[in-house]
Amino acid sequence: MHQRGAAEFHGYEMAKTLGDAADTRLLTAYGTLYRALGRLEKMGLVTSRWEDPHVPARENRPGRRLYMLTALGEAAADAARGAETASSPKRARRRLAPA
Amino acid sequence: MSALLFCALALVRGWTRLSTWRMDPASRDDRRAEIESDLWEFHEDARRRGSSPERIAIHMLARLFAGIPDDVRWRVEYEQEPAHRRPSWLTAAAAAGAAGIAALWVGFLVSTFASLPPLPDSGAVVRVFLRTTPAPPPPPPPPLTPFRVGMSRVQPPPPPPSPR
């Protein structure tokens, strides 16, 4: 999400992005995804807020919980990406290549 | 909506309700609303891509079952947090109450069985059920009535003359 420049993302968007990146059909399970997001929030890597209730009411859908990376989260994401690139450059290059 | 999709939605919602049961209202409502939003987004996204309702339902169920261990761990972690941990006296009182109810139940069962008459030995039971009943008496003979033989009516023989 950070690579794509998305400032805020919701849970399903995250699951879909992860599924596309890993090229898997099955999305991350509900329990796994939301537990992980909850832990990231407790660690201070992301913050969350519920979107303005007028937006889902207008679009006739349930409200989304929007997550955003904190400065600490961005630093951690950059560090993780650097470590991943160093450990497996081929794999990282393949992922970053445009479709 | 297909029956399978209806069942899948009900299962995911039911499990979410169960896994958030007796949590503090804010955490509980957040989790439920988040899962509800995910279900809606996934359903709409899959529908736009032309997936069949059965395929959507199977995917939902797979996501549900794959995440159950993490749901359980998440709930255990929640319960272990100091803010959500129940006081020890409350746990002790609940355990004592449960033990008391169990003891009362066992006592009731024991007293009920003790007041029952003793069971007959199995041999007697078998004898009662396997006892041979006497043969029924033969039916009485039918009364003498005139009867037909062929087309002629046969009369019974006249009684012999009585001696004087």
XYZ file of C-alpha atoms in Angstrom:
263
model
C 0.000 0.000 0.000
C 2.862 2.277 0.916
C 4.594 1.538 -2.392
C 1.434 2.352 -4.300
C 1.216 5.695 -2.598
C -2.113 4.997 -0.930
C -2.375 7.277 2.068
C -5.202 5.303 3.648
C -6.439 1.798 3.057
C -9.118 -0.454 4.457
C -8.922 -4.106 5.424
C -10.287 -5.650 2.258
C -8.090 -3.393 0.114
C -5.093 -4.609 2.091
C -6.084 -8.265 1.647
C -6.557 -7.759 -2.076
C -3.210 -5.997 -2.473
C -1.460 -8.774 -0.556
C -3.213 -11.415 -2.668
C -2.210 -9.683 -5.899
C 1.373 -9.273 -4.735
C 1.669 -12.924 -3.740
C -0.292 -13.996 -6.811
C -2.628 -16.172 -4.745
C -6.308 -16.705 -5.291
C -7.248 -17.006 -1.639
C -7.206 -13.698 0.193
C -5.835 -13.374 3.700
C -8.273 -14.864 6.197
C -10.458 -12.523 8.216
C -8.962 -13.516 11.547
C -5.364 -13.314 10.337
C -5.808 -9.975 8.601
C -7.611 -8.085 11.340
C -5.501 -9.551 14.111
C -2.377 -8.418 12.259
C -3.796 -4.935 11.683
C -4.745 -4.706 15.363
C -1.237 -5.670 16.411
C 0.310 -3.154 14.004
C -1.896 -0.486 15.523
C -0.865 -1.448 19.051
C 2.768 -1.321 17.995
C 2.207 2.203 16.718
C 2.992 1.334 13.094
C -0.465 2.248 11.812
C -3.333 4.389 13.003
C -6.976 3.883 12.098
C -10.173 5.885 11.879
C -13.709 5.204 10.745
C -14.616 7.095 7.626
C -17.175 9.873 7.709
C -20.575 8.137 8.096
C -22.079 10.301 5.348
C -19.903 8.660 2.697
C -21.083 5.052 3.213
C -24.649 6.269 3.700
C -24.485 8.022 0.341
C -22.919 4.992 -1.353
C -25.260 2.563 0.431
C -22.544 0.361 1.923
C -21.062 -0.365 5.360
C -18.525 2.090 6.708
C -14.834 1.397 6.225
C -12.149 1.459 8.855
C -9.264 3.283 7.243
C -5.675 2.570 8.247
C -2.724 4.862 7.724
C 0.977 4.254 8.213
C 2.593 6.320 10.939
C 6.111 7.722 10.589
C 7.322 4.739 12.591
C 5.378 2.430 10.279
C 6.853 4.023 7.179
C 10.344 3.639 8.570
C 9.631 -0.003 9.425
C 8.195 -0.624 5.940
C 11.254 0.942 4.301
C 13.563 -1.115 6.501
C 11.646 -4.318 5.727
C 11.734 -3.571 2.015
C 15.460 -2.882 2.159
C 16.085 -6.124 4.015
C 13.973 -8.043 1.526
C 15.809 -6.532 -1.441
C 19.155 -7.384 0.115
C 18.186 -10.978 0.878
C 16.476 -11.842 -2.410
C 17.195 -9.300 -5.119
C 15.718 -11.397 -7.931
C 12.415 -11.863 -6.193
C 12.147 -8.214 -5.227
C 12.974 -7.074 -8.746
C 10.302 -9.352 -10.170
C 7.691 -7.969 -7.797
C 8.527 -4.375 -8.540
C 8.442 -4.878 -12.302
C 5.411 -3.328 -13.998
C 2.704 -5.726 -15.121
C -28.827 -14.804 -3.309
C -27.981 -18.486 -3.399
C -28.506 -20.711 -0.365
C -24.780 -21.393 -0.086
C -23.946 -17.681 -0.066
C -26.645 -17.065 2.524
C -25.167 -19.827 4.716
C -21.623 -18.493 4.256
C -22.658 -14.973 5.268
C -24.550 -16.333 8.269
C -21.573 -18.438 9.338
C -19.096 -15.559 9.090
C -21.438 -13.230 10.971
C -22.235 -15.892 13.563
C -18.583 -16.684 14.195
C -17.759 -12.976 14.479
C -20.535 -12.554 17.012
C -19.292 -15.542 18.964
C -15.642 -14.504 18.910
C -16.504 -10.996 20.101
C -19.035 -12.108 22.690
C -18.650 -10.354 26.047
C -15.978 -7.987 24.838
C -16.126 -4.309 25.661
C -18.681 -2.661 23.367
C -16.206 -0.459 21.485
C -13.859 -3.310 20.492
C -16.776 -5.624 19.774
C -18.600 -3.170 17.527
C -15.396 -2.179 15.719
C -14.584 -5.778 14.890
C -18.103 -6.617 13.778
C -18.362 -3.517 11.606
C -14.955 -4.202 10.072
C -15.893 -7.769 9.121
C -19.232 -6.552 7.760
C -17.438 -4.006 5.593
C -14.999 -6.653 4.357
C -17.870 -8.999 3.458
C -19.607 -6.269 1.511
C -16.453 -5.138 -0.314
C -15.487 -8.678 -1.209
C -18.967 -9.559 -2.412
C -19.231 -6.464 -4.575
C -15.724 -6.869 -5.972
C -16.277 -10.549 -6.826
C -19.676 -9.784 -8.342
C -18.169 -7.092 -10.564
C -15.569 -9.603 -11.732
C -18.370 -12.015 -12.651
C -17.835 -14.652 -9.950
C -20.771 -16.926 -9.250
C -22.470 -16.721 -5.826
C -21.271 -20.253 -5.031
C -17.671 -19.289 -5.748
C -18.002 -16.197 -3.570
C -19.491 -18.301 -0.773
C -16.696 -20.883 -0.917
C -14.076 -18.137 -0.831
C -15.770 -16.547 2.190
C -15.909 -19.880 4.007
C -12.248 -20.580 3.229
C -11.276 -17.152 4.624
C -13.400 -17.809 7.682
C -12.016 -21.273 8.494
C -8.410 -20.314 7.743
C -8.701 -17.415 10.178
C -10.336 -19.191 13.098
C -7.033 -20.033 14.870
C -6.017 -16.364 14.665
C -9.433 -15.288 15.905
C -9.018 -17.549 18.925
C -5.487 -16.259 19.598
C -6.706 -12.679 19.217
C -9.434 -13.296 21.767
C -7.042 -14.984 24.195
C -4.663 -12.018 23.884
C -7.579 -9.673 24.520
C -8.590 -11.572 27.656
C -5.011 -11.529 28.944
C -4.719 -7.761 28.709
C -4.792 -6.227 32.202
C -7.571 -3.823 31.218
C -9.864 -6.657 30.149
C -8.861 -9.305 32.646
C -11.702 -10.188 34.959
C -10.965 -9.880 38.704
C -9.779 -13.081 40.335
C -12.556 -12.989 42.943
C -15.104 -12.976 40.128
C -13.453 -15.973 38.465
C -13.298 -17.768 41.822
C -16.967 -16.984 42.524
C -17.997 -18.269 39.101
C -15.994 -21.473 39.598
C -17.463 -21.965 43.084
C -20.972 -21.405 41.739
C -20.456 -23.934 38.973
C -19.039 -26.462 41.439
C -22.004 -25.908 43.787
C -24.526 -26.459 41.011
C -22.667 -29.606 39.933
C -22.648 -30.905 43.526
C -26.387 -30.245 43.893
C -27.057 -32.074 40.660
C -24.975 -35.082 41.684
C -26.700 -35.156 45.079
C -30.114 -35.069 43.437
C -29.168 -37.945 41.134
C -27.795 -40.041 43.996
C -30.887 -39.473 46.175
C -33.215 -40.300 43.265
C -31.468 -43.568 42.529
C -31.309 -44.470 46.206
C -35.082 -44.073 46.616
C -35.879 -46.382 43.718
C -36.845 -50.028 44.494
C -34.090 -52.543 43.912
C -33.833 -53.868 40.419
C -34.833 -57.548 39.912
C -32.087 -59.910 38.961
C -31.670 -60.391 35.265
C -32.666 -64.083 35.446
C -36.060 -63.173 36.835
C -36.547 -60.562 34.131
C -35.718 -63.094 31.431
C -38.074 -65.653 32.978
C -40.916 -63.139 33.047
C -40.445 -62.165 29.417
C -39.780 -65.667 28.081
C -42.530 -67.472 30.044
C -44.576 -69.723 27.705
C -48.255 -68.917 27.743
C -50.779 -71.825 27.808
C -52.477 -72.732 24.531
C -55.913 -71.129 24.116
C -58.954 -73.435 24.532
C -60.414 -74.883 21.316
C -63.385 -73.024 19.885
C -66.891 -74.487 20.647
C -68.443 -76.722 17.935
C -70.864 -74.970 15.581
C -74.634 -75.589 16.180
C -76.453 -78.166 14.011
C -78.222 -76.394 11.200
C -79.837 -77.602 7.955
C -77.367 -77.553 5.086
C -77.598 -77.930 1.319
C -75.986 -80.654 -0.729
C -76.086 -79.898 -4.366
C -79.544 -78.489 -5.208
C -81.560 -80.607 -2.671
C -82.211 -79.569 0.839
C -81.120 -82.315 3.236
C -83.161 -82.573 6.414
C -81.631 -83.946 9.550
C -82.889 -87.438 10.474
C -86.078 -87.495 12.616
C -85.646 -88.336 16.242
C -86.356 -91.957 17.168
C -89.864 -92.675 18.605
C -89.884 -92.624 22.298
C -90.813 -96.036 23.908
C -93.952 -96.072 25.959
